[in-house]
Amino acid sequence: PVGVDISVTMCYNLVTFPSGRFQMSDQTAGLTYKGRPLMRKDNMIYYGSMADSHIVMLQVLDSKPVNGLNVATRVSVQLLSNDPNLRSRERIVKKSEKEGLYTALDVGCVWLERALAK
């Protein structure tokens, strides 16, 4: 079953919910995208599992109100290594800035898939 928590007052991108690719995971009771977990804290969204070698960090840099909800207009995307021996700046493998959350998440998904395939 597909479900989204409608009690959340902030939606960063209205395009993401109607696509049908977001769903509640039975195991973690959390939001997933293409089978990988999504975790949000304020304007930061982490995509992927901390048990894997890499994770994607999305940071909403700018948003605008649309129909009473804040929609992301500018999002920073970073592919990060989970290697504990590296300093925080050395963990950044790739970074970019995209227009909208869906575009940023899609780019991050491709980067993560490629990094985990190596």
Coordinates of N, CA and C in Angstrom, one line a residue:
P1 N 0.8 -1.2 0.0 CA 0.0 0.0 0.0 C 0.9 1.3 0.0
V2 N 0.4 2.2 -0.8 CA 1.2 3.5 -0.9 C 0.5 4.5 0.1
G3 N 1.4 5.1 0.9 CA 0.9 6.1 1.9 C 1.8 7.2 2.1
V4 N 1.3 8.4 2.3 CA 2.1 9.6 2.6 C 1.5 10.3 3.8
D5 N 2.4 10.7 4.7 CA 1.9 11.4 5.9 C 1.4 12.8 5.5
I6 N 0.1 13.0 5.5 CA -0.4 14.3 5.1 C -0.5 15.3 6.2
S7 N 0.0 14.9 7.4 CA 0.0 15.9 8.5 C 1.2 16.8 8.4
V8 N 2.2 16.5 7.6 CA 3.4 17.3 7.5 C 3.0 18.6 6.8
T9 N 3.4 19.7 7.4 CA 2.9 21.0 6.8 C 3.9 21.5 5.8
M10 N 5.0 20.9 5.6 CA 6.0 21.4 4.6 C 6.2 20.3 3.5
C11 N 5.9 20.6 2.3 CA 6.2 19.8 1.2 C 7.1 20.5 0.3
Y12 N 8.3 19.9 0.1 CA 9.3 20.6 -0.7 C 9.1 20.5 -2.2
N13 N 8.3 19.6 -2.7 CA 8.1 19.5 -4.1 C 6.8 18.7 -4.4
L14 N 5.8 19.4 -4.9 CA 4.5 18.7 -5.1 C 4.6 17.7 -6.2
V15 N 5.6 17.7 -7.1 CA 5.7 16.8 -8.2 C 6.1 15.4 -7.6
T16 N 6.8 15.3 -6.5 CA 7.2 14.0 -6.0 C 6.1 13.1 -5.5
F17 N 5.1 13.6 -4.9 CA 4.0 12.8 -4.4 C 3.1 12.1 -5.4
P18 N 2.6 12.8 -6.5 CA 1.8 12.2 -7.4 C 2.4 11.1 -8.3
S19 N 3.8 11.1 -8.3 CA 4.5 10.1 -9.2 C 4.2 8.7 -8.8
G20 N 3.9 8.4 -7.5 CA 3.6 7.1 -7.0 C 4.9 6.3 -6.7
R21 N 6.0 6.9 -6.7 CA 7.3 6.2 -6.4 C 7.6 6.3 -4.9
F22 N 7.0 7.1 -4.2 CA 7.2 7.2 -2.7 C 6.2 6.3 -2.1
Q23 N 6.7 5.5 -1.1 CA 5.8 4.7 -0.4 C 6.4 4.4 1.0
M24 N 5.5 4.0 1.9 CA 5.9 3.6 3.2 C 6.5 2.2 3.2
S25 N 7.6 2.1 3.9 CA 8.3 0.8 4.0 C 7.7 0.0 5.1
D26 N 7.4 -1.3 4.9 CA 6.9 -2.1 5.9 C 7.9 -2.4 7.0
Q27 N 9.1 -2.5 6.7 CA 10.2 -2.8 7.7 C 10.5 -1.7 8.6
T28 N 10.7 -0.5 8.1 CA 11.2 0.6 8.9 C 10.1 1.7 9.2
A29 N 9.0 1.5 8.6 CA 7.9 2.5 8.8 C 8.4 3.9 8.4
G30 N 9.3 4.0 7.4 CA 9.8 5.3 7.0 C 9.6 5.5 5.5
L31 N 9.8 6.6 5.0 CA 9.7 7.0 3.6 C 10.8 6.4 2.8
T32 N 10.5 5.8 1.6 CA 11.6 5.3 0.8 C 11.4 5.8 -0.6
Y33 N 12.4 5.8 -1.4 CA 12.4 6.2 -2.8 C 13.2 5.2 -3.6
K34 N 12.6 4.5 -4.5 CA 13.3 3.5 -5.3 C 14.0 2.4 -4.4
G35 N 13.3 2.1 -3.3 CA 13.8 1.0 -2.5 C 14.8 1.4 -1.4
R36 N 15.2 2.7 -1.4 CA 16.2 3.2 -0.4 C 15.5 4.1 0.5
P37 N 16.0 4.2 1.8 CA 15.3 5.0 2.8 C 15.6 6.5 2.6
L38 N 14.7 7.3 3.0 CA 14.8 8.8 3.0 C 14.6 9.2 4.4
M39 N 15.5 10.1 4.9 CA 15.4 10.6 6.3 C 15.5 12.1 6.1
R40 N 14.6 12.9 6.8 CA 14.6 14.3 6.7 C 14.8 14.9 8.1
K41 N 15.6 16.0 8.2 CA 15.8 16.8 9.4 C 15.9 18.2 8.9
D42 N 14.8 19.0 9.2 CA 14.7 20.4 8.8 C 14.9 20.5 7.3
N43 N 15.9 21.2 6.8 CA 16.0 21.3 5.3 C 17.1 20.3 4.7
M44 N 17.5 19.3 5.5 CA 18.4 18.3 5.0 C 17.6 17.0 4.8
I45 N 17.9 16.3 3.7 CA 17.3 15.0 3.4 C 18.5 14.1 3.1
Y46 N 18.5 12.9 3.8 CA 19.5 11.9 3.5 C 18.9 10.8 2.8
Y47 N 19.5 10.3 1.7 CA 19.0 9.2 0.9 C 20.0 8.1 0.8
G48 N 19.5 6.9 1.2 CA 20.4 5.8 1.2 C 20.6 5.2 2.6
S49 N 21.3 4.1 2.7 CA 21.5 3.5 4.0 C 22.9 3.8 4.5
M50 N 23.0 4.1 5.8 CA 24.3 4.3 6.4 C 25.2 3.1 6.5
A51 N 24.6 1.9 6.2 CA 25.3 0.7 6.2 C 26.1 0.5 4.9
D52 N 25.7 1.3 3.8 CA 26.3 1.2 2.5 C 27.6 2.1 2.5
S53 N 28.3 2.0 1.5 CA 29.6 2.7 1.3 C 29.4 4.2 1.0
H54 N 28.2 4.5 0.5 CA 27.9 5.9 0.1 C 26.5 6.3 0.5
I55 N 26.2 7.6 0.6 CA 24.9 8.1 0.9 C 24.8 9.5 0.2
V56 N 23.5 9.9 -0.1 CA 23.3 11.2 -0.8 C 22.7 12.1 0.3
M57 N 23.2 13.3 0.3 CA 22.7 14.4 1.2 C 22.1 15.5 0.3
L58 N 20.9 15.8 0.5 CA 20.2 16.9 -0.2 C 19.9 18.0 0.8
Q59 N 20.2 19.2 0.4 CA 20.0 20.4 1.3 C 19.1 21.4 0.5
V60 N 18.0 21.7 1.0 CA 17.1 22.7 0.4 C 17.7 24.1 0.7
L61 N 18.1 24.7 -0.4 CA 18.7 26.1 -0.2 C 17.7 27.2 -0.3
D62 N 16.7 27.0 -1.1 CA 15.7 28.0 -1.4 C 14.3 27.4 -1.6
S63 N 13.3 28.0 -1.1 CA 11.9 27.5 -1.4 C 11.0 28.7 -1.5
K64 N 9.8 28.3 -2.1 CA 8.8 29.4 -2.3 C 7.4 28.8 -1.9
P65 N 6.5 29.6 -1.4 CA 5.2 29.0 -1.1 C 4.3 28.8 -2.4
V66 N 3.7 27.7 -2.4 CA 2.8 27.3 -3.5 C 1.6 26.7 -2.9
N67 N 0.4 27.3 -3.0 CA -0.8 26.8 -2.4 C -0.7 26.5 -0.9
G68 N 0.0 27.3 -0.2 CA 0.2 27.2 1.2 C 1.3 26.2 1.7
L69 N 2.0 25.6 0.7 CA 3.1 24.7 1.1 C 4.4 25.3 0.5
N70 N 5.5 25.1 1.2 CA 6.8 25.5 0.7 C 7.3 24.4 -0.2
V71 N 7.7 24.9 -1.4 CA 8.2 24.0 -2.5 C 9.6 24.4 -2.8
A72 N 10.5 23.4 -2.8 CA 12.0 23.7 -3.0 C 12.2 24.2 -4.4
T73 N 13.0 25.3 -4.5 CA 13.3 25.8 -5.8 C 14.8 25.6 -6.1
R74 N 15.6 25.5 -5.1 CA 17.1 25.3 -5.3 C 17.5 24.3 -4.3
V75 N 18.2 23.2 -4.7 CA 18.6 22.1 -3.8 C 20.0 21.7 -4.1
S76 N 20.8 21.6 -3.1 CA 22.2 21.1 -3.2 C 22.2 19.6 -3.1
V77 N 23.0 18.9 -3.9 CA 23.1 17.5 -3.9 C 24.5 17.1 -3.7
Q78 N 24.8 16.2 -2.7 CA 26.1 15.7 -2.5 C 26.1 14.2 -2.3
L79 N 27.0 13.6 -3.0 CA 27.3 12.1 -2.8 C 28.4 12.1 -1.8
L80 N 28.2 11.4 -0.7 CA 29.1 11.3 0.4 C 29.6 9.9 0.6
S81 N 30.9 9.7 0.9 CA 31.4 8.4 1.3 C 31.1 8.2 2.8
N82 N 30.8 7.0 3.2 CA 30.6 6.7 4.6 C 31.9 6.2 5.3
D83 N 33.0 6.4 4.7 CA 34.3 6.0 5.3 C 34.6 6.8 6.6
P84 N 34.6 6.2 7.7 CA 34.9 6.9 9.0 C 36.3 7.5 9.1
N85 N 37.2 7.0 8.3 CA 38.6 7.4 8.4 C 38.9 8.7 7.6
L86 N 37.9 9.2 6.8 CA 38.0 10.4 6.1 C 37.5 11.6 6.9
R87 N 38.1 12.8 6.7 CA 37.6 14.0 7.3 C 36.3 14.4 6.5
S88 N 35.5 15.3 7.1 CA 34.2 15.6 6.5 C 34.3 16.2 5.0
R89 N 35.3 17.0 4.8 CA 35.5 17.6 3.4 C 35.9 16.5 2.4
E90 N 36.7 15.5 2.9 CA 37.2 14.5 2.0 C 36.1 13.5 1.7
R91 N 35.0 13.5 2.5 CA 33.9 12.5 2.2 C 33.1 12.9 1.0
I92 N 33.1 14.1 0.6 CA 32.3 14.6 -0.6 C 32.9 14.0 -1.9
V93 N 32.2 13.2 -2.5 CA 32.6 12.5 -3.8 C 32.2 13.4 -5.0
K94 N 30.9 13.8 -5.0 CA 30.4 14.7 -6.0 C 29.4 15.7 -5.4
K95 N 29.3 16.8 -6.0 CA 28.3 17.8 -5.6 C 27.8 18.6 -6.7
S96 N 26.5 19.0 -6.6 CA 25.9 19.8 -7.6 C 24.7 20.6 -7.0
E97 N 24.2 21.5 -7.8 CA 23.0 22.3 -7.3 C 21.9 22.1 -8.4
K98 N 20.7 21.8 -8.0 CA 19.6 21.6 -9.0 C 18.4 22.4 -8.7
E99 N 17.6 22.6 -9.7 CA 16.3 23.3 -9.5 C 15.2 22.2 -9.1
G100 N 14.7 22.3 -7.9 CA 13.6 21.4 -7.5 C 14.1 20.2 -6.8
L101 N 13.3 19.7 -5.9 CA 13.7 18.5 -5.1 C 13.7 17.2 -6.0
Y102 N 12.7 17.1 -6.9 CA 12.6 15.9 -7.7 C 13.9 15.7 -8.6
T103 N 14.3 16.8 -9.2 CA 15.5 16.7 -10.1 C 16.7 16.4 -9.3
A104 N 16.8 17.0 -8.1 CA 18.0 16.8 -7.2 C 18.0 15.3 -6.8
L105 N 16.9 14.8 -6.4 CA 16.8 13.4 -5.9 C 17.1 12.4 -7.0
D106 N 16.6 12.7 -8.2 CA 16.9 11.9 -9.3 C 18.4 11.8 -9.6
V107 N 19.0 12.9 -9.6 CA 20.5 13.0 -9.9 C 21.2 12.2 -8.8
G108 N 20.8 12.4 -7.5 CA 21.4 11.7 -6.4 C 21.2 10.2 -6.4
C109 N 20.1 9.8 -6.9 CA 19.8 8.4 -7.0 C 20.7 7.7 -8.1
V110 N 20.9 8.4 -9.2 CA 21.8 7.9 -10.2 C 23.3 7.8 -9.7
W111 N 23.7 8.9 -9.0 CA 25.1 8.9 -8.4 C 25.2 7.7 -7.4
L112 N 24.2 7.5 -6.5 CA 24.3 6.5 -5.5 C 24.3 5.1 -6.1
E113 N 23.5 4.9 -7.1 CA 23.5 3.6 -7.8 C 24.8 3.3 -8.4
R114 N 25.4 4.2 -9.1 CA 26.7 4.0 -9.7 C 27.8 3.8 -8.6
A115 N 27.8 4.6 -7.5 CA 28.8 4.4 -6.5 C 28.7 3.1 -5.8
L116 N 27.5 2.6 -5.6 CA 27.3 1.3 -4.9 C 27.6 0.1 -5.8
A117 N 27.5 0.4 -7.1 CA 27.8 -0.7 -8.1 C 29.3 -1.0 -8.2
K118 N 30.1 -0.1 -7.8 CA 31.6 -0.2 -7.9 C 32.1 -1.2 -6.9

